[in-house]
GROMACS .gro file of C-alpha atoms in nm:
model
  335
    1GLY     CA    1   2.727  -5.167   7.244
    2GLN     CA    2   2.446  -5.374   7.099
    3CYS     CA    3   2.226  -5.074   7.027
    4ASP     CA    4   2.438  -4.876   6.785
    5GLY     CA    5   2.263  -5.004   6.473
    6GLU     CA    6   2.582  -5.153   6.330
    7GLU     CA    7   2.560  -5.478   6.138
    8LYS     CA    8   2.672  -5.760   6.362
    9PHE     CA    9   2.827  -5.967   6.087
   10SER     CA   10   3.145  -5.868   5.917
   11MET     CA   11   3.182  -5.924   5.548
   12GLU     CA   12   3.532  -5.917   5.412
   13LEU     CA   13   3.596  -5.664   5.140
   14THR     CA   14   3.684  -5.870   4.831
   15GLU     CA   15   3.689  -5.781   4.463
   16ASP     CA   16   3.349  -5.953   4.425
   17VAL     CA   17   3.204  -5.744   4.707
   18ILE     CA   18   3.343  -5.425   4.550
   19ARG     CA   19   3.198  -5.516   4.210
   20SER     CA   20   2.858  -5.579   4.370
   21MET     CA   21   2.841  -5.230   4.519
   22ASP     CA   22   2.555  -5.011   4.405
   23ILE     CA   23   2.371  -4.699   4.516
   24GLY     CA   24   2.172  -4.792   4.828
   25VAL     CA   25   2.028  -4.446   4.879
   26ALA     CA   26   2.056  -4.117   4.693
   27TYR     CA   27   1.970  -3.767   4.811
   28LYS     CA   28   1.876  -3.543   4.521
   29ASP     CA   29   1.747  -3.224   4.678
   30TYR     CA   30   2.073  -3.029   4.641
   31ASN     CA   31   2.063  -2.711   4.434
   32GLY     CA   32   2.428  -2.718   4.339
   33LYS     CA   33   2.739  -2.933   4.342
   34ILE     CA   34   2.872  -3.103   4.653
   35SER     CA   35   3.221  -2.963   4.713
   36SER     CA   36   3.320  -3.172   5.016
   37LEU     CA   37   3.196  -3.448   5.244
   38ASP     CA   38   3.322  -3.622   5.556
   39PHE     CA   39   3.233  -3.923   5.771
   40HIS     CA   40   3.268  -3.899   6.147
   41GLN     CA   41   3.546  -4.128   6.275
   42SER     CA   42   3.342  -4.321   6.531
   43ASN     CA   43   2.970  -4.278   6.474
   44ASN     CA   44   2.741  -4.299   6.170
   45TYR     CA   45   2.723  -3.932   6.079
   46LEU     CA   46   2.811  -3.790   5.738
   47VAL     CA   47   2.831  -3.419   5.659
   48THR     CA   48   2.826  -3.253   5.316
   49ALA     CA   49   2.913  -2.905   5.192
   50CYS     CA   50   2.746  -2.786   4.874
   51ASP     CA   51   2.779  -2.474   4.661
   52ASP     CA   52   2.408  -2.407   4.725
   53GLU     CA   53   2.557  -2.285   5.058
   54SER     CA   54   2.410  -2.577   5.252
   55ILE     CA   55   2.569  -2.789   5.523
   56ARG     CA   56   2.378  -3.116   5.566
   57LEU     CA   57   2.414  -3.377   5.836
   58PHE     CA   58   2.304  -3.736   5.764
   59ASP     CA   59   2.276  -4.047   5.976
   60THR     CA   60   2.407  -4.320   5.745
   61ALA     CA   61   2.273  -4.604   5.963
   62SER     CA   62   1.914  -4.491   5.927
   63GLY     CA   63   1.971  -4.317   5.594
   64THR     CA   64   1.808  -3.998   5.718
   65LEU     CA   65   1.884  -3.628   5.686
   66GLN     CA   66   1.924  -3.494   6.041
   67LYS     CA   67   1.991  -3.126   5.989
   68THR     CA   68   2.037  -2.862   5.719
   69ILE     CA   69   2.210  -2.532   5.787
   70TYR     CA   70   2.272  -2.258   5.532
   71SER     CA   71   2.593  -2.058   5.542
   72LYS     CA   72   2.450  -1.772   5.336
   73LYS     CA   73   2.698  -1.504   5.432
   74TYR     CA   74   3.020  -1.699   5.388
   75GLY     CA   75   2.932  -1.989   5.161
   76VAL     CA   76   3.090  -2.326   5.233
   77ASP     CA   77   3.363  -2.511   5.044
   78LEU     CA   78   3.559  -2.769   5.246
   79ILE     CA   79   3.416  -2.937   5.554
   80CYS     CA   80   3.533  -3.188   5.813
   81PHE     CA   81   3.414  -3.321   6.146
   82THR     CA   82   3.588  -3.245   6.472
   83HIS     CA   83   3.590  -3.527   6.729
   84HIS     CA   84   3.250  -3.414   6.846
   85PRO     CA   85   2.985  -3.590   6.635
   86THR     CA   86   2.788  -3.277   6.550
   87SER     CA   87   3.051  -3.008   6.527
   88VAL     CA   88   3.238  -2.928   6.208
   89LEU     CA   89   3.514  -2.712   6.066
   90TYR     CA   90   3.454  -2.547   5.732
   91SER     CA   91   3.611  -2.304   5.489
   92SER     CA   92   3.433  -2.017   5.317
   93LYS     CA   93   3.345  -1.987   4.951
   94ASN     CA   94   3.291  -1.622   4.884
   95GLY     CA   95   3.621  -1.476   4.764
   96TRP     CA   96   3.651  -1.216   5.041
   97ASP     CA   97   3.669  -1.397   5.375
   98GLU     CA   98   3.911  -1.688   5.407
   99SER     CA   99   3.841  -1.757   5.777
  100LEU     CA  100   3.777  -2.110   5.894
  101ARG     CA  101   3.475  -2.168   6.116
  102HIS     CA  102   3.406  -2.413   6.398
  103LEU     CA  103   3.030  -2.468   6.392
  104SER     CA  104   2.803  -2.660   6.627
  105LEU     CA  105   2.537  -2.808   6.399
  106MET     CA  106   2.275  -2.889   6.660
  107ASP     CA  107   2.233  -2.535   6.791
  108ASN     CA  108   2.367  -2.364   6.476
  109LYS     CA  109   2.627  -2.168   6.674
  110TYR     CA  110   2.976  -2.061   6.575
  111LEU     CA  111   3.221  -2.175   6.843
  112ARG     CA  112   3.530  -2.006   6.698
  113TYR     CA  113   3.676  -1.833   6.391
  114PHE     CA  114   4.028  -1.901   6.266
  115LYS     CA  115   4.166  -1.608   6.066
  116GLY     CA  116   4.503  -1.624   5.894
  117HIS     CA  117   4.476  -1.724   5.529
  118HIS     CA  118   4.476  -1.464   5.251
  119ASP     CA  119   4.354  -1.682   4.968
  120ARG     CA  120   4.121  -1.978   4.916
  121VAL     CA  121   4.170  -2.275   5.147
  122VAL     CA  122   4.210  -2.588   4.932
  123SER     CA  123   4.291  -2.852   5.194
  124LEU     CA  124   4.157  -2.904   5.546
  125CYS     CA  125   4.232  -3.190   5.785
  126MET     CA  126   4.160  -3.262   6.152
  127SER     CA  127   4.404  -3.462   6.362
  128PRO     CA  128   4.249  -3.802   6.444
  129LYS     CA  129   4.389  -3.795   6.796
  130SER     CA  130   4.422  -3.436   6.919
  131GLU     CA  131   4.251  -3.097   6.893
  132MET     CA  132   4.496  -2.989   6.622
  133PHE     CA  133   4.396  -2.929   6.261
  134MET     CA  134   4.568  -2.806   5.945
  135SER     CA  135   4.465  -2.589   5.654
  136GLY     CA  136   4.645  -2.541   5.323
  137SER     CA  137   4.576  -2.241   5.104
  138LEU     CA  138   4.650  -2.093   4.762
  139ASP     CA  139   4.838  -1.824   4.958
  140HIS     CA  140   5.123  -2.085   4.965
  141THR     CA  141   5.099  -2.155   5.336
  142VAL     CA  142   4.989  -2.441   5.555
  143LEU     CA  143   4.865  -2.320   5.893
  144LEU     CA  144   4.844  -2.536   6.205
  145TRP     CA  145   4.566  -2.469   6.453
  146ASP     CA  146   4.426  -2.584   6.786
  147LEU     CA  147   4.045  -2.593   6.814
  148ARG     CA  148   4.068  -2.442   7.162
  149THR     CA  149   4.224  -2.111   7.052
  150ASP     CA  150   4.188  -1.880   6.754
  151LYS     CA  151   4.563  -1.814   6.749
  152CYS     CA  152   4.751  -1.987   6.469
  153GLN     CA  153   4.994  -2.246   6.616
  154GLY     CA  154   5.236  -2.272   6.326
  155LEU     CA  155   5.303  -2.176   5.964
  156ILE     CA  156   5.476  -2.378   5.692
  157ARG     CA  157   5.547  -2.219   5.355
  158VAL     CA  158   5.493  -2.425   5.041
  159ARG     CA  159   5.536  -2.389   4.669
  160GLY     CA  160   5.225  -2.426   4.459
  161ARG     CA  161   4.893  -2.560   4.582
  162PRO     CA  162   4.917  -2.756   4.911
  163ALA     CA  163   4.738  -3.075   5.014
  164VAL     CA  164   4.757  -3.185   5.379
  165ALA     CA  165   4.686  -3.504   5.575
  166TYR     CA  166   4.747  -3.657   5.916
  167ASP     CA  167   4.817  -4.027   5.955
  168GLU     CA  168   4.562  -4.227   6.159
  169GLN     CA  169   4.774  -4.207   6.475
  170GLY     CA  170   4.805  -3.829   6.451
  171LEU     CA  171   5.183  -3.864   6.488
  172VAL     CA  172   5.285  -3.768   6.136
  173PHE     CA  173   5.146  -3.530   5.879
  174ALA     CA  174   5.217  -3.494   5.509
  175ILE     CA  175   5.217  -3.181   5.297
  176SER     CA  176   5.216  -3.225   4.923
  177SER     CA  177   5.251  -2.947   4.671
  178GLU     CA  178   5.368  -2.908   4.312
  179GLY     CA  179   5.576  -3.151   4.109
  180GLY     CA  180   5.494  -3.466   4.307
  181LEU     CA  181   5.663  -3.342   4.623
  182ILE     CA  182   5.552  -3.486   4.959
  183LYS     CA  183   5.711  -3.361   5.282
  184MET     CA  184   5.671  -3.570   5.597
  185PHE     CA  185   5.658  -3.399   5.939
  186ASP     CA  186   5.656  -3.516   6.298
  187ALA     CA  187   5.331  -3.365   6.429
  188ARG     CA  188   5.498  -3.260   6.755
  189LEU     CA  189   5.828  -3.138   6.606
  190TYR     CA  190   5.708  -2.984   6.280
  191ASP     CA  191   5.902  -2.663   6.345
  192LYS     CA  192   6.221  -2.867   6.293
  193GLY     CA  193   6.122  -2.911   5.926
  194PRO     CA  194   6.037  -3.231   5.739
  195PHE     CA  195   6.202  -3.556   5.853
  196ASP     CA  196   6.162  -3.698   5.503
  197THR     CA  197   6.080  -3.577   5.152
  198PHE     CA  198   5.938  -3.797   4.877
  199VAL     CA  199   5.924  -3.710   4.509
  200VAL     CA  200   5.697  -3.881   4.256
  201GLU     CA  201   5.920  -3.886   3.950
  202GLY     CA  202   5.772  -3.734   3.636
  203GLU     CA  203   5.475  -3.574   3.813
  204LYS     CA  204   5.447  -3.215   3.693
  205SER     CA  205   5.112  -3.100   3.819
  206ASP     CA  206   4.976  -2.962   4.149
  207ALA     CA  207   4.855  -3.191   4.425
  208SER     CA  208   4.478  -3.206   4.474
  209GLY     CA  209   4.488  -3.444   4.771
  210VAL     CA  210   4.708  -3.659   4.992
  211LYS     CA  211   4.584  -3.943   5.221
  212PHE     CA  212   4.725  -4.214   5.448
  213SER     CA  213   4.579  -4.563   5.460
  214GLU     CA  214   4.432  -4.653   5.800
  215ASP     CA  215   4.729  -4.872   5.896
  216GLY     CA  216   4.968  -4.591   5.799
  217ARG     CA  217   5.166  -4.807   5.556
  218LEU     CA  218   5.043  -4.649   5.234
  219MET     CA  219   4.977  -4.303   5.100
  220LEU     CA  220   4.796  -4.176   4.797
  221LEU     CA  221   4.870  -3.857   4.611
  222SER     CA  222   4.608  -3.726   4.369
  223THR     CA  223   4.687  -3.449   4.124
  224ILE     CA  224   4.496  -3.183   3.933
  225ASP     CA  225   4.564  -3.356   3.602
  226GLY     CA  226   4.394  -3.681   3.710
  227TYR     CA  227   4.679  -3.897   3.840
  228ILE     CA  228   4.654  -4.103   4.158
  229HIS     CA  229   4.985  -4.238   4.289
  230ILE     CA  230   5.002  -4.507   4.559
  231LEU     CA  231   5.318  -4.483   4.768
  232ASP     CA  232   5.487  -4.678   5.042
  233ALA     CA  233   5.451  -4.434   5.334
  234TYR     CA  234   5.788  -4.528   5.484
  235GLN     CA  235   6.010  -4.543   5.175
  236GLY     CA  236   5.818  -4.308   4.949
  237THR     CA  237   5.844  -4.548   4.656
  238VAL     CA  238   5.558  -4.539   4.405
  239MET     CA  239   5.381  -4.875   4.390
  240HIS     CA  240   5.113  -4.792   4.135
  241SER     CA  241   4.989  -4.493   3.939
  242PHE     CA  242   4.634  -4.469   3.808
  243ASN     CA  243   4.501  -4.215   3.564
  244VAL     CA  244   4.148  -4.079   3.533
  245GLU     CA  245   4.008  -3.806   3.314
  246ALA     CA  246   4.078  -3.468   3.473
  247VAL     CA  247   3.796  -3.232   3.564
  248PRO     CA  248   3.751  -2.929   3.337
  249ASP     CA  249   3.826  -2.580   3.478
  250SER     CA  250   4.099  -2.711   3.711
  251GLY     CA  251   3.843  -2.879   3.934
  252THR     CA  252   3.962  -3.154   4.166
  253LEU     CA  253   3.875  -3.517   4.228
  254GLU     CA  254   3.901  -3.680   4.568
  255ALA     CA  255   4.041  -4.034   4.590
  256SER     CA  256   4.005  -4.257   4.894
  257PHE     CA  257   4.144  -4.580   5.045
  258SER     CA  258   3.905  -4.851   5.163
  259PRO     CA  259   3.935  -4.900   5.543
  260ASP     CA  260   4.148  -5.215   5.498
  261GLY     CA  261   4.383  -5.030   5.259
  262LYS     CA  262   4.333  -5.292   4.987
  263PHE     CA  263   4.143  -5.077   4.738
  264VAL     CA  264   4.140  -4.718   4.614
  265ILE     CA  265   3.839  -4.542   4.465
  266SER     CA  266   3.815  -4.218   4.272
  267GLY     CA  267   3.576  -4.028   4.054
  268SER     CA  268   3.667  -3.925   3.701
  269GLY     CA  269   3.608  -3.623   3.482
  270ASN     CA  270   3.397  -3.840   3.252
  271GLY     CA  271   3.150  -3.911   3.533
  272ASN     CA  272   3.264  -4.263   3.620
  273ILE     CA  273   3.381  -4.397   3.955
  274HIS     CA  274   3.675  -4.639   3.949
  275ALA     CA  275   3.807  -4.890   4.202
  276TRP     CA  276   4.157  -5.039   4.186
  277SER     CA  277   4.335  -5.312   4.375
  278VAL     CA  278   4.633  -5.181   4.572
  279SER     CA  279   4.811  -5.518   4.564
  280ASN     CA  280   4.823  -5.563   4.184
  281GLY     CA  281   4.730  -5.217   4.056
  282LYS     CA  282   4.447  -5.349   3.837
  283GLU     CA  283   4.109  -5.185   3.796
  284VAL     CA  284   3.850  -5.387   3.988
  285ALA     CA  285   3.531  -5.198   3.908
  286CYS     CA  286   3.400  -4.901   3.715
  287TRP     CA  287   3.057  -4.751   3.778
  288MET     CA  288   2.875  -4.507   3.552
  289ASN     CA  289   2.770  -4.213   3.762
  290GLY     CA  290   2.664  -3.958   3.499
  291ALA     CA  291   2.748  -3.632   3.676
  292ILE     CA  292   3.112  -3.583   3.776
  293PRO     CA  293   3.160  -3.731   4.125
  294ALA     CA  294   3.417  -3.480   4.245
  295VAL     CA  295   3.421  -3.621   4.598
  296VAL     CA  296   3.434  -3.993   4.674
  297LYS     CA  297   3.503  -4.120   5.025
  298TRP     CA  298   3.493  -4.454   5.207
  299ALA     CA  299   3.313  -4.471   5.540
  300PRO     CA  300   3.536  -4.579   5.828
  301ARG     CA  301   3.473  -4.937   5.955
  302ARG     CA  302   3.194  -5.002   5.706
  303LEU     CA  303   3.124  -5.147   5.364
  304MET     CA  304   3.003  -4.816   5.229
  305PHE     CA  305   3.134  -4.525   5.031
  306ALA     CA  306   2.978  -4.192   4.943
  307SER     CA  307   3.001  -3.999   4.619
  308GLY     CA  308   2.900  -3.638   4.574
  309SER     CA  309   2.807  -3.456   4.254
  310SER     CA  310   2.480  -3.264   4.226
  311MET     CA  311   2.345  -3.539   4.450
  312LEU     CA  312   2.477  -3.751   4.736
  313SER     CA  313   2.492  -4.128   4.678
  314LEU     CA  314   2.570  -4.392   4.941
  315TRP     CA  315   2.710  -4.709   4.783
  316ILE     CA  316   2.675  -5.046   4.957
  317PRO     CA  317   2.718  -5.411   4.852
  318ASP     CA  318   2.418  -5.556   4.670
  319LEU     CA  319   2.382  -5.891   4.847
  320SER     CA  320   2.166  -6.032   4.567
  321LYS     CA  321   2.465  -6.012   4.333
  322LEU     CA  322   2.673  -6.208   4.583
  323VAL     CA  323   2.420  -6.476   4.669
  324THR     CA  324   2.550  -6.714   4.401
  325HIS     CA  325   2.878  -6.746   4.593
  326VAL     CA  326   2.719  -6.847   4.922
  327GLY     CA  327   2.763  -7.215   4.997
  328SER     CA  328   3.003  -7.276   4.711
  329ASN     CA  329   3.334  -7.431   4.803
  330PRO     CA  330   3.575  -7.142   4.858
  331SER     CA  331   3.873  -7.353   4.755
  332VAL     CA  332   3.729  -7.419   4.410
  333SER     CA  333   3.821  -7.149   4.162
  334HIS     CA  334   3.553  -7.061   3.910
  335SER     CA  335   3.779  -6.988   3.619
   0.00000   0.00000   0.00000
């Protein structure tokens, strides 16, 4: 539609465009650290979870805060959208109740509770295509759920700390745990066990995150000790490994593919944000952020990423930095 506020020109994501990116808008009224954030798949909403117990909904097209809800009783740790633009799933942060909650943000109503985990949930992922979602916990299980019922649909035992992800088609999911292990499951036949298992050689530490690129050809595995491995999602071969400074106190960093799968971004324990090229493995950009940006995520379909520390920053290309390239002959190299 012509009225959805989306830019009508498409700019290709190049290294120059990445390097030009800067904070377009920052929201500073958090009273804690942002622990999780998510973009909705098809509209312009962004949701954040913060350890000040707030859940905040933003419209990234207008740059406005739409709603703030406090989860005082349970706290909030991980958060992700369902397919509905204003309903979310989130995990608790209180040490006594590990239930997951399905919350409608607009009328501040709980739609369902999902009880089953006995320790902190450290990974949460919604299927892009169905009503299924997955949660991984320090209780060494991954549980599979359906939004429409509070009964757990499946249980997979893991060693160590699990990280879970669906591919963009919702056909395959990955579970990563300790020692660089990634197990690949058919989403409909997961009870038959993994159809493939990849091992990142030499990786000793726990997984902090696993992601598929949008085209499903690549995966990234991030670890507690600050490594980010890029793998071929079919063969499991490691193409590149990047290293950032780990976060003190076994905190985690979230890494993210750009929508075209050509770049990877991640925060670092020293407060910087890095971008790398997937094709050659070289660092393309490094931004000083100050506070540790524990969560960094690209927006789907857009030239924007978000970083969360004690504030939320939305990063967009600074066209004034790119203006020198306009009108120059693209076949001439400026070396």
